[in-house]
Backbone as JSON, one array per atom type, in Angstrom:
{
  "sequence": "EDSQDELSDEEEEEEAAREPEPPAPPPEEEVVLFHDVRNKDLEGAARLESALKLARLLAKRDYEDARHVCMEMELALRNAKDILLSKPHLSVELAHVCEAYKGLGGAATIVYEELEADALQQPITAHSPYCYVLLDLADWRRRCGRAGQARRLVERAREVPLSMQDPRVFPRHYAWRFDSEPSVPHDSFRVQATYSLADLPISVMRPLPRAHRTCKCGGRAA",
  "N": [[-66.15, -32.82, 9.87], [-67.37, -30.32, 9.52], [-68.16, -29.82, 12.17], [-65.68, -29.63, 13.4], [-64.7, -27.35, 12.15], [-66.52, -25.51, 13.15], [-65.88, -25.59, 15.86], [-63.27, -24.63, 15.77], [-63.75, -22.05, 14.89], [-65.13, -21.04, 17.09], [-63.11, -21.17, 18.98], [-61.36, -19.3, 17.94], [-62.86, -17.01, 18.26], [-62.94, -16.89, 21.05], [-60.23, -16.51, 21.63], [-59.87, -14.05, 20.44], [-61.47, -12.54, 22.09], [-60.0, -12.62, 24.39], [-57.81, -11.05, 23.86], [-56.32, -7.94, 24.67], [-58.17, -4.93, 24.49], [-57.56, -2.14, 22.36], [-56.41, 0.97, 23.77], [-58.84, 3.44, 24.52], [-59.32, 6.47, 22.7], [-58.25, 9.58, 24.14], [-60.53, 11.96, 25.66], [-61.75, 14.92, 23.93], [-61.24, 17.34, 25.29], [-59.07, 16.68, 26.93], [-57.13, 16.22, 24.99], [-56.75, 18.79, 23.97], [-55.73, 20.08, 26.25], [-53.37, 18.62, 26.65], [-52.0, 19.45, 24.38], [-51.62, 22.14, 25.02], [-49.96, 21.96, 27.27], [-47.64, 20.97, 26.13], [-46.98, 22.93, 24.37], [-44.57, 25.1, 23.59], [-44.66, 27.72, 22.92], [-46.45, 29.0, 24.51], [-46.85, 30.79, 27.63], [-45.12, 29.84, 30.63], [-46.71, 29.73, 32.98], [-49.31, 29.51, 31.96], [-49.17, 27.03, 30.68], [-48.71, 25.45, 32.89], [-51.11, 25.75, 34.32], [-52.81, 24.45, 32.55], [-51.79, 21.88, 32.78], [-52.53, 21.3, 35.41], [-55.34, 21.33, 35.21], [-55.62, 19.19, 33.46], [-54.61, 17.05, 34.99], [-56.57, 16.94, 36.99], [-58.77, 16.14, 35.5], [-57.93, 13.61, 34.64], [-57.76, 12.31, 37.07], [-60.36, 11.73, 37.65], [-61.02, 9.64, 36.08], [-61.25, 6.08, 35.39], [-58.6, 4.01, 36.43], [-57.53, 1.93, 34.8], [-58.52, 2.59, 32.29], [-57.32, 5.03, 31.87], [-54.62, 4.64, 31.97], [-52.61, 4.68, 29.92], [-52.75, 7.31, 29.12], [-51.95, 8.57, 31.43], [-49.27, 7.88, 31.53], [-48.36, 9.36, 29.36], [-48.82, 11.87, 30.39], [-46.98, 11.99, 32.51], [-44.59, 11.87, 31.03], [-44.83, 14.23, 29.58], [-44.61, 16.17, 31.61], [-42.06, 15.62, 32.48], [-40.59, 16.51, 30.35], [-41.05, 19.16, 30.45], [-40.12, 20.6, 32.69], [-39.43, 23.16, 33.37], [-41.72, 24.72, 33.5], [-42.82, 24.21, 35.94], [-41.65, 25.78, 37.82], [-42.61, 28.27, 37.43], [-44.92, 29.03, 38.83], [-44.83, 28.12, 41.88], [-46.8, 27.55, 43.87], [-49.02, 26.69, 42.43], [-47.91, 24.45, 41.3], [-47.57, 22.82, 43.5], [-50.23, 22.22, 44.09], [-50.78, 20.77, 41.8], [-49.07, 18.59, 42.24], [-50.28, 17.49, 44.52], [-52.75, 16.61, 43.49], [-51.87, 14.73, 41.61], [-50.5, 12.91, 43.26], [-52.53, 11.79, 44.74], [-53.78, 10.13, 43.0], [-53.66, 6.94, 41.56], [-52.39, 6.41, 39.06], [-50.74, 8.59, 38.58], [-48.59, 8.88, 40.22], [-45.83, 8.9, 39.63], [-45.63, 11.28, 38.19], [-46.2, 13.1, 40.22], [-43.92, 12.83, 41.83], [-41.96, 13.88, 40.13], [-42.72, 16.58, 40.07], [-42.54, 17.35, 42.81], [-39.78, 16.9, 43.35], [-38.53, 18.68, 41.6], [-39.44, 21.15, 42.56], [-38.42, 21.08, 45.18], [-35.62, 21.05, 44.75], [-35.24, 23.59, 43.62], [-36.27, 25.24, 45.62], [-34.48, 24.94, 47.72], [-32.31, 26.24, 46.76], [-33.03, 28.85, 46.39], [-32.87, 32.16, 47.81], [-33.98, 32.95, 51.14], [-36.51, 35.07, 51.52], [-38.97, 37.67, 52.13], [-40.36, 37.85, 49.83], [-40.18, 35.48, 48.57], [-41.26, 32.86, 46.43], [-41.7, 30.48, 47.64], [-42.59, 30.59, 50.22], [-45.03, 29.59, 51.26], [-44.89, 26.99, 50.51], [-42.86, 25.37, 51.33], [-43.44, 23.77, 53.61], [-45.25, 21.96, 52.56], [-43.58, 20.54, 50.88], [-41.93, 19.48, 52.84], [-43.75, 17.8, 54.18], [-44.2, 15.96, 52.15], [-41.65, 14.76, 51.92], [-41.55, 13.59, 54.42], [-43.58, 11.7, 54.21], [-42.36, 10.06, 52.43], [-40.52, 8.86, 54.0], [-38.18, 10.2, 54.54], [-36.93, 11.64, 56.91], [-34.85, 13.36, 57.69], [-34.45, 15.12, 55.5], [-36.96, 16.24, 55.52], [-36.95, 17.66, 57.96], [-35.01, 19.55, 57.36], [-36.3, 21.11, 55.44], [-38.42, 22.11, 56.97], [-37.03, 23.66, 58.83], [-36.06, 25.56, 57.1], [-38.43, 26.78, 56.36], [-39.01, 28.06, 58.73], [-37.19, 30.06, 58.69], [-38.17, 32.02, 57.13], [-39.17, 35.45, 56.89], [-41.06, 36.76, 59.64], [-43.54, 37.99, 59.07], [-44.38, 36.75, 56.77], [-44.45, 34.08, 57.22], [-45.5, 30.7, 56.98], [-48.6, 29.84, 58.39], [-48.77, 27.28, 59.43], [-46.37, 26.74, 60.55], [-46.32, 27.64, 63.14], [-46.83, 26.31, 66.39], [-49.66, 26.18, 67.09], [-53.13, 25.72, 67.61], [-56.29, 26.37, 66.33], [-59.61, 26.62, 67.39], [-61.69, 27.77, 66.04], [-63.32, 27.79, 62.89], [-63.97, 28.49, 59.4], [-66.42, 27.45, 58.87], [-67.59, 27.39, 61.32], [-69.36, 29.33, 62.14], [-72.88, 29.92, 62.34], [-75.23, 29.48, 59.64], [-77.14, 31.76, 57.53], [-80.16, 32.54, 59.1], [-83.45, 31.18, 58.52], [-85.77, 33.24, 58.67], [-88.1, 35.98, 59.31], [-86.55, 38.14, 58.67], [-84.91, 37.43, 56.67], [-83.84, 37.94, 53.38], [-85.44, 36.98, 50.55], [-84.27, 35.37, 47.68], [-83.74, 34.49, 44.25], [-81.36, 33.19, 43.69], [-78.79, 32.59, 45.91], [-75.7, 32.99, 47.55], [-75.62, 32.43, 50.19], [-77.02, 30.14, 50.61], [-75.45, 28.1, 49.77], [-73.36, 25.33, 50.58], [-70.5, 26.15, 51.39], [-67.22, 25.26, 52.05], [-64.21, 26.09, 53.51], [-61.14, 24.75, 53.33], [-58.36, 25.08, 53.61], [-57.37, 27.81, 54.7], [-55.06, 29.76, 53.94], [-53.16, 32.73, 54.26], [-52.58, 35.02, 51.6], [-51.9, 33.1, 49.76], [-52.22, 31.34, 46.82], [-54.44, 29.11, 46.67], [-56.46, 26.15, 46.32], [-59.3, 24.59, 47.75], [-60.63, 21.39, 48.9], [-63.26, 21.42, 48.15], [-63.32, 22.74, 45.83], [-63.5, 25.47, 45.76], [-61.93, 28.71, 45.95], [-59.43, 29.6, 48.3], [-59.61, 31.99, 51.02]],
  "CA": [[-65.32, -31.69, 9.48], [-68.11, -29.1, 9.82], [-68.13, -29.59, 13.61], [-64.34, -29.18, 13.73], [-64.6, -25.97, 11.71], [-67.29, -24.69, 14.08], [-65.1, -25.49, 17.09], [-62.13, -23.75, 15.55], [-64.27, -20.69, 14.85], [-65.42, -20.64, 18.46], [-61.84, -20.94, 19.66], [-60.83, -18.03, 17.45], [-63.62, -15.94, 18.91], [-62.51, -16.81, 22.44], [-58.91, -15.9, 21.65], [-60.03, -12.63, 20.13], [-62.05, -11.89, 23.26], [-58.96, -12.52, 25.42], [-56.85, -10.02, 23.49], [-56.68, -6.63, 25.24], [-58.66, -3.94, 23.55], [-56.7, -0.95, 22.29], [-56.91, 2.04, 24.64], [-59.75, 4.4, 23.9], [-58.69, 7.78, 22.54], [-58.63, 10.5, 25.21], [-61.55, 12.94, 25.28], [-61.25, 16.08, 23.19], [-60.7, 18.34, 26.22], [-57.74, 16.23, 27.34], [-56.23, 16.43, 23.85], [-56.45, 20.23, 23.92], [-54.87, 20.4, 27.39], [-52.06, 18.05, 26.35], [-51.37, 20.34, 23.4], [-51.2, 23.35, 25.72], [-48.82, 21.64, 28.13], [-46.45, 20.75, 25.29], [-46.77, 24.09, 23.5], [-43.52, 25.96, 24.14], [-44.95, 29.11, 22.58], [-47.26, 29.56, 25.59], [-46.13, 31.12, 28.86], [-45.02, 28.71, 31.56], [-47.85, 29.71, 33.9], [-50.48, 29.0, 31.22], [-48.96, 25.6, 30.48], [-48.87, 24.82, 34.2], [-52.55, 25.71, 34.62], [-53.37, 23.39, 31.71], [-51.36, 20.62, 33.38], [-53.35, 21.09, 36.6], [-56.67, 20.95, 34.74], [-55.51, 17.85, 32.88], [-54.47, 16.09, 36.09], [-57.88, 16.8, 37.66], [-59.62, 15.34, 34.62], [-57.46, 12.22, 34.66], [-58.03, 11.75, 38.4], [-61.76, 11.32, 37.69], [-61.2, 8.49, 35.2], [-60.82, 4.78, 35.88], [-57.15, 3.88, 36.2], [-57.25, 1.05, 33.67], [-58.84, 3.32, 31.06], [-56.47, 6.22, 31.72], [-53.22, 4.3, 32.25], [-51.72, 5.15, 28.85], [-52.76, 8.78, 29.14], [-51.15, 8.97, 32.59], [-47.87, 7.77, 31.13], [-48.09, 10.52, 28.52], [-48.79, 13.03, 31.28], [-45.69, 11.97, 33.2], [-43.56, 12.21, 30.05], [-44.98, 15.65, 29.24], [-44.05, 16.96, 32.7], [-40.61, 15.4, 32.5], [-40.01, 17.32, 29.27], [-41.42, 20.57, 30.64], [-39.89, 20.89, 34.1], [-39.28, 24.6, 33.6], [-43.0, 25.37, 33.79], [-43.17, 23.96, 37.33], [-41.07, 26.83, 38.66], [-43.26, 29.55, 37.13], [-45.81, 29.31, 39.96], [-44.68, 26.96, 42.77], [-48.02, 27.21, 44.61], [-49.85, 25.88, 41.53], [-47.24, 23.17, 41.12], [-47.88, 22.0, 44.68], [-51.58, 21.71, 43.88], [-50.65, 19.73, 40.78], [-48.47, 17.42, 42.89], [-51.29, 16.89, 45.41], [-53.71, 15.89, 42.65], [-51.19, 13.56, 41.02], [-50.15, 11.96, 44.31], [-53.75, 11.14, 45.22], [-54.29, 9.23, 41.96], [-52.73, 5.82, 41.39], [-51.63, 6.44, 37.82], [-49.94, 9.79, 38.42], [-47.59, 8.96, 41.29], [-44.55, 9.3, 39.05], [-45.72, 12.7, 37.86], [-46.1, 13.85, 41.48], [-42.52, 12.82, 42.24], [-41.25, 14.84, 39.27], [-43.06, 17.94, 40.5], [-41.98, 17.6, 44.13], [-38.33, 16.95, 43.29], [-38.13, 19.92, 40.92], [-39.69, 22.25, 43.49], [-37.49, 20.99, 46.31], [-34.29, 21.47, 44.3], [-35.22, 25.04, 43.43], [-36.55, 25.9, 46.9], [-33.27, 24.92, 48.55], [-31.32, 27.15, 46.16], [-33.53, 30.23, 46.44], [-32.68, 32.85, 49.1], [-35.19, 33.08, 51.93], [-36.93, 36.46, 51.68], [-40.42, 37.83, 52.26], [-40.95, 37.77, 48.49], [-39.9, 34.16, 48.0], [-42.48, 32.14, 46.02], [-41.78, 29.21, 48.36], [-42.96, 30.82, 51.62], [-46.15, 28.73, 51.65], [-44.72, 25.72, 49.81], [-41.81, 24.58, 51.98], [-44.0, 22.75, 54.5], [-45.82, 20.92, 51.71], [-42.44, 19.71, 50.47], [-41.5, 18.73, 54.03], [-44.72, 16.72, 54.4], [-43.96, 14.93, 51.13], [-40.44, 14.02, 52.31], [-41.9, 12.78, 55.59], [-44.35, 10.55, 53.71], [-41.4, 9.19, 51.74], [-39.62, 8.29, 54.98], [-36.93, 10.97, 54.58], [-37.14, 12.57, 58.02], [-33.8, 14.37, 57.69], [-34.76, 16.13, 54.49], [-38.17, 16.94, 55.97], [-36.55, 18.63, 58.99], [-34.29, 20.63, 56.68], [-37.29, 21.98, 54.8], [-39.16, 22.79, 58.04], [-36.14, 24.71, 59.34], [-36.01, 26.63, 56.09], [-39.7, 27.49, 56.46], [-38.95, 28.91, 59.92], [-36.29, 31.18, 58.4], [-38.92, 33.04, 56.39], [-39.56, 36.57, 57.75], [-42.24, 36.44, 60.44], [-44.77, 38.48, 58.45], [-44.74, 35.91, 55.64], [-44.31, 32.68, 57.58], [-46.66, 29.82, 56.84], [-49.24, 29.64, 59.7], [-48.57, 25.91, 59.92], [-45.1, 26.69, 61.27], [-46.56, 27.92, 64.55], [-47.46, 25.17, 67.07], [-50.92, 26.59, 67.71], [-54.32, 25.16, 66.97], [-57.45, 27.24, 66.54], [-60.88, 25.89, 67.37], [-62.62, 28.41, 65.1], [-63.17, 27.53, 61.46], [-64.89, 29.3, 58.6], [-67.76, 26.86, 58.92], [-68.06, 27.36, 62.71], [-70.46, 30.27, 62.3], [-74.15, 29.42, 61.79], [-75.64, 30.07, 58.37], [-78.19, 32.79, 57.63], [-81.39, 31.88, 59.54], [-84.66, 31.32, 57.7], [-86.79, 33.94, 59.46], [-88.75, 37.09, 58.61], [-85.55, 39.13, 58.26], [-84.14, 36.91, 55.55], [-84.25, 38.43, 52.07], [-85.58, 35.87, 49.63], [-83.69, 35.62, 46.36], [-83.74, 33.3, 43.38], [-80.07, 32.52, 43.85], [-78.04, 33.24, 46.97], [-74.53, 32.25, 48.03], [-75.86, 32.04, 51.58], [-77.62, 28.81, 50.62], [-74.48, 27.11, 49.3], [-72.51, 24.8, 51.65], [-69.11, 26.4, 51.02], [-66.28, 24.93, 53.12], [-62.83, 26.48, 53.22], [-60.36, 23.72, 53.99], [-56.99, 25.5, 53.92], [-57.38, 29.26, 54.54], [-53.75, 30.34, 54.15], [-53.13, 34.1, 53.74], [-51.76, 35.39, 50.45], [-51.46, 31.91, 49.02], [-53.21, 31.0, 45.79], [-54.71, 27.69, 46.86], [-57.84, 25.72, 46.18], [-59.63, 23.6, 48.76], [-61.19, 20.15, 48.37], [-64.59, 21.65, 47.59], [-63.17, 23.39, 44.53], [-63.52, 26.92, 45.89], [-60.63, 29.32, 46.22], [-59.28, 29.99, 49.69], [-59.6, 33.44, 51.26]],
  "C": [[-66.02, -30.37, 9.81], [-68.04, -28.77, 11.3], [-66.76, -29.08, 14.05], [-64.14, -27.72, 13.34], [-65.33, -25.03, 12.67], [-66.51, -24.5, 15.38], [-63.93, -24.54, 16.92], [-62.58, -22.29, 15.49], [-64.56, -20.17, 16.25], [-64.14, -20.34, 19.22], [-61.23, -19.61, 19.23], [-61.55, -16.85, 18.1], [-63.2, -15.75, 20.36], [-61.14, -16.14, 22.56], [-58.99, -14.4, 21.37], [-60.58, -11.86, 21.32], [-61.0, -11.69, 24.35], [-57.96, -11.4, 25.12], [-57.28, -8.67, 24.07], [-57.13, -5.65, 24.17], [-57.72, -2.74, 23.51], [-57.27, 0.17, 23.14], [-57.77, 3.03, 23.87], [-59.06, 5.75, 23.76], [-59.14, 8.73, 23.64], [-59.69, 11.48, 24.74], [-60.93, 14.19, 24.66], [-60.63, 17.12, 24.12], [-59.3, 17.97, 26.68], [-56.73, 16.44, 26.23], [-55.81, 17.89, 23.78], [-55.49, 20.6, 25.05], [-53.47, 19.84, 27.2], [-51.3, 18.96, 25.38], [-50.85, 21.61, 24.08], [-49.98, 23.1, 26.59], [-47.54, 21.52, 27.32], [-46.08, 21.97, 24.44], [-45.77, 25.07, 24.12], [-43.71, 27.43, 23.79], [-45.8, 29.79, 23.65], [-46.37, 29.89, 26.79], [-46.15, 29.92, 29.8], [-46.21, 28.6, 32.49], [-49.1, 29.15, 33.22], [-50.36, 27.5, 30.99], [-49.15, 24.84, 31.8], [-50.34, 24.71, 34.58], [-53.24, 24.62, 33.79], [-53.01, 22.02, 32.27], [-52.2, 20.29, 34.61], [-54.76, 20.66, 36.21], [-56.66, 19.53, 34.19], [-55.41, 16.8, 33.97], [-55.81, 15.88, 36.81], [-58.85, 15.98, 36.81], [-59.23, 13.87, 34.68], [-57.8, 11.55, 35.99], [-59.48, 11.28, 38.53], [-62.0, 10.06, 36.86], [-60.74, 7.21, 35.88], [-59.36, 4.57, 35.5], [-56.84, 3.04, 34.98], [-57.51, 1.75, 32.34], [-57.85, 4.45, 30.79], [-54.99, 5.92, 31.87], [-52.27, 4.85, 31.2], [-51.64, 6.68, 28.83], [-51.92, 9.29, 30.31], [-49.66, 8.89, 32.28], [-47.46, 8.94, 30.24], [-47.99, 11.79, 29.36], [-47.45, 13.12, 32.0], [-44.56, 12.37, 32.26], [-43.62, 13.7, 29.7], [-44.39, 16.54, 30.33], [-42.53, 16.81, 32.78], [-39.91, 16.27, 31.46], [-40.32, 18.8, 29.41], [-41.24, 20.98, 32.09], [-39.81, 22.39, 34.39], [-40.6, 25.27, 33.96], [-43.38, 25.21, 35.26], [-42.68, 25.06, 38.25], [-41.73, 28.19, 38.42], [-44.19, 29.98, 38.26], [-45.77, 28.11, 40.91], [-45.95, 26.57, 43.51], [-48.98, 26.39, 43.74], [-49.24, 24.5, 41.33], [-47.49, 22.24, 42.3], [-49.29, 21.43, 44.57], [-51.57, 20.59, 42.85], [-50.08, 18.45, 41.4], [-49.46, 16.72, 43.8], [-52.29, 16.06, 44.61], [-53.09, 14.62, 42.1], [-50.91, 12.49, 42.07], [-51.37, 11.17, 44.78], [-54.3, 10.13, 44.22], [-53.24, 8.18, 41.63], [-51.84, 5.97, 40.17], [-50.69, 7.61, 37.66], [-48.9, 9.96, 39.53], [-46.23, 9.41, 40.79], [-44.51, 10.77, 38.69], [-45.59, 13.56, 39.12], [-44.66, 13.93, 41.95], [-41.7, 13.82, 41.43], [-41.48, 16.26, 39.75], [-42.39, 18.26, 41.84], [-40.46, 17.76, 44.07], [-37.84, 18.24, 42.64], [-38.33, 21.12, 41.84], [-38.7, 22.25, 44.64], [-36.11, 21.48, 45.92], [-34.2, 22.98, 44.16], [-35.42, 25.78, 44.74], [-35.3, 25.97, 47.78], [-32.18, 25.84, 48.0], [-31.73, 28.61, 46.28], [-33.22, 30.87, 47.8], [-34.02, 33.01, 49.81], [-35.48, 34.56, 52.17], [-38.45, 36.5, 51.81], [-41.11, 37.71, 50.91], [-40.68, 36.43, 47.82], [-41.2, 33.46, 47.61], [-42.68, 30.84, 46.78], [-42.19, 29.38, 49.82], [-44.03, 29.85, 52.1], [-46.07, 27.35, 50.99], [-43.76, 24.8, 50.54], [-42.38, 23.47, 52.88], [-44.7, 21.64, 53.72], [-44.73, 19.97, 51.23], [-41.93, 18.88, 51.64], [-42.45, 17.56, 54.32], [-44.51, 15.59, 53.39], [-42.73, 14.1, 51.49], [-40.72, 13.12, 53.51], [-42.69, 11.54, 55.17], [-43.44, 9.56, 52.99], [-40.43, 8.52, 52.71], [-38.28, 9.0, 55.08], [-37.06, 12.06, 55.65], [-36.1, 13.68, 58.03], [-34.06, 15.48, 56.7], [-36.01, 16.92, 54.87], [-37.83, 18.0, 57.0], [-35.83, 19.83, 58.37], [-35.25, 21.62, 56.05], [-38.11, 22.75, 55.84], [-38.31, 23.93, 58.61], [-36.05, 25.88, 58.37], [-37.31, 27.44, 56.11], [-39.72, 28.43, 57.66], [-38.02, 30.11, 59.72], [-36.98, 32.29, 57.62], [-39.26, 34.19, 57.34], [-40.93, 36.35, 58.39], [-43.54, 36.85, 59.76], [-45.26, 37.59, 57.32], [-44.62, 34.43, 55.96], [-45.63, 31.93, 57.4], [-47.29, 29.62, 58.22], [-49.03, 28.25, 60.27], [-47.25, 25.75, 60.65], [-45.32, 26.85, 62.76], [-47.28, 26.74, 65.2], [-48.72, 25.58, 67.81], [-52.08, 26.0, 66.91], [-55.52, 26.04, 67.33], [-58.73, 26.41, 66.42], [-61.83, 26.46, 66.33], [-62.28, 28.04, 63.67], [-64.16, 28.42, 60.71], [-66.32, 28.75, 58.66], [-68.27, 26.75, 60.36], [-69.26, 28.27, 62.93], [-71.75, 29.68, 61.7], [-74.5, 30.13, 60.49], [-76.75, 31.1, 58.6], [-79.51, 32.11, 58.01], [-82.56, 32.13, 58.59], [-85.76, 31.94, 58.57], [-87.33, 35.12, 58.65], [-87.76, 38.15, 58.13], [-84.75, 38.67, 57.05], [-84.7, 37.43, 54.23], [-84.27, 37.25, 51.1], [-85.04, 36.27, 48.26], [-83.71, 34.33, 45.56], [-82.47, 32.5, 43.56], [-79.27, 33.28, 44.9], [-76.87, 32.37, 47.39], [-74.71, 31.79, 49.47], [-76.43, 30.63, 51.68], [-76.64, 27.72, 50.2], [-73.6, 26.65, 50.45], [-71.03, 24.94, 51.29], [-68.22, 26.12, 52.23], [-64.88, 25.33, 52.7], [-61.92, 25.56, 54.02], [-58.98, 24.22, 54.43], [-56.88, 27.02, 53.75], [-56.02, 29.88, 54.84], [-53.71, 31.74, 53.55], [-52.17, 34.24, 52.58], [-51.2, 34.18, 49.72], [-52.57, 31.52, 48.06], [-53.46, 29.5, 45.86], [-56.18, 27.41, 46.55], [-58.1, 24.63, 47.2], [-60.3, 22.41, 48.11], [-62.56, 20.35, 47.73], [-64.52, 22.33, 46.24], [-63.2, 24.9, 44.59], [-62.15, 27.46, 46.23], [-60.57, 29.81, 47.65], [-59.23, 31.5, 49.84], [-58.18, 33.94, 51.47]]
}
């Protein structure tokens, strides 16, 4: 009987080990950002910036650990679509971050669809907030296999006044890049300093004019 009891205890331990562990509570910073995204008393732009910060934090976590939090993120954006239109250029960055992470694909679709619907309704002027966003939406539609909708968005980007057209509209390629120039040489003319930006490997990935973007290195574009 004792041996049977021992076996049953071992079986219970094995069954308990097989049961999935409850998801770990999200870090404190994520909790604060979630609160900001849902807080309707804040301005839409502030809530959108919190959503972008939250997405970047989630993208650094393991998918299995962050799966439940990602579902909450998608639900939060679904219930706060109005904030996505406050700053379309930030919303595109949010969509890029979400699309690159397995658990936030649904959130990316919500952002892209909301921006596309509004962009197609807005008049095309030099002051349109979608001047530098239309081609991002076209690229997304192309990735989804919707070539017709992608062409429609590209044509709309070409209707923007020439002075404000996205440089990607023009079929030209430039060999020069921001990192094409050599860095400051280490010679007798170099001024030694404890801390110098000249020593940092800063790479500008997407230097679009008058567009509030961030590149892959985390620095802001010129």
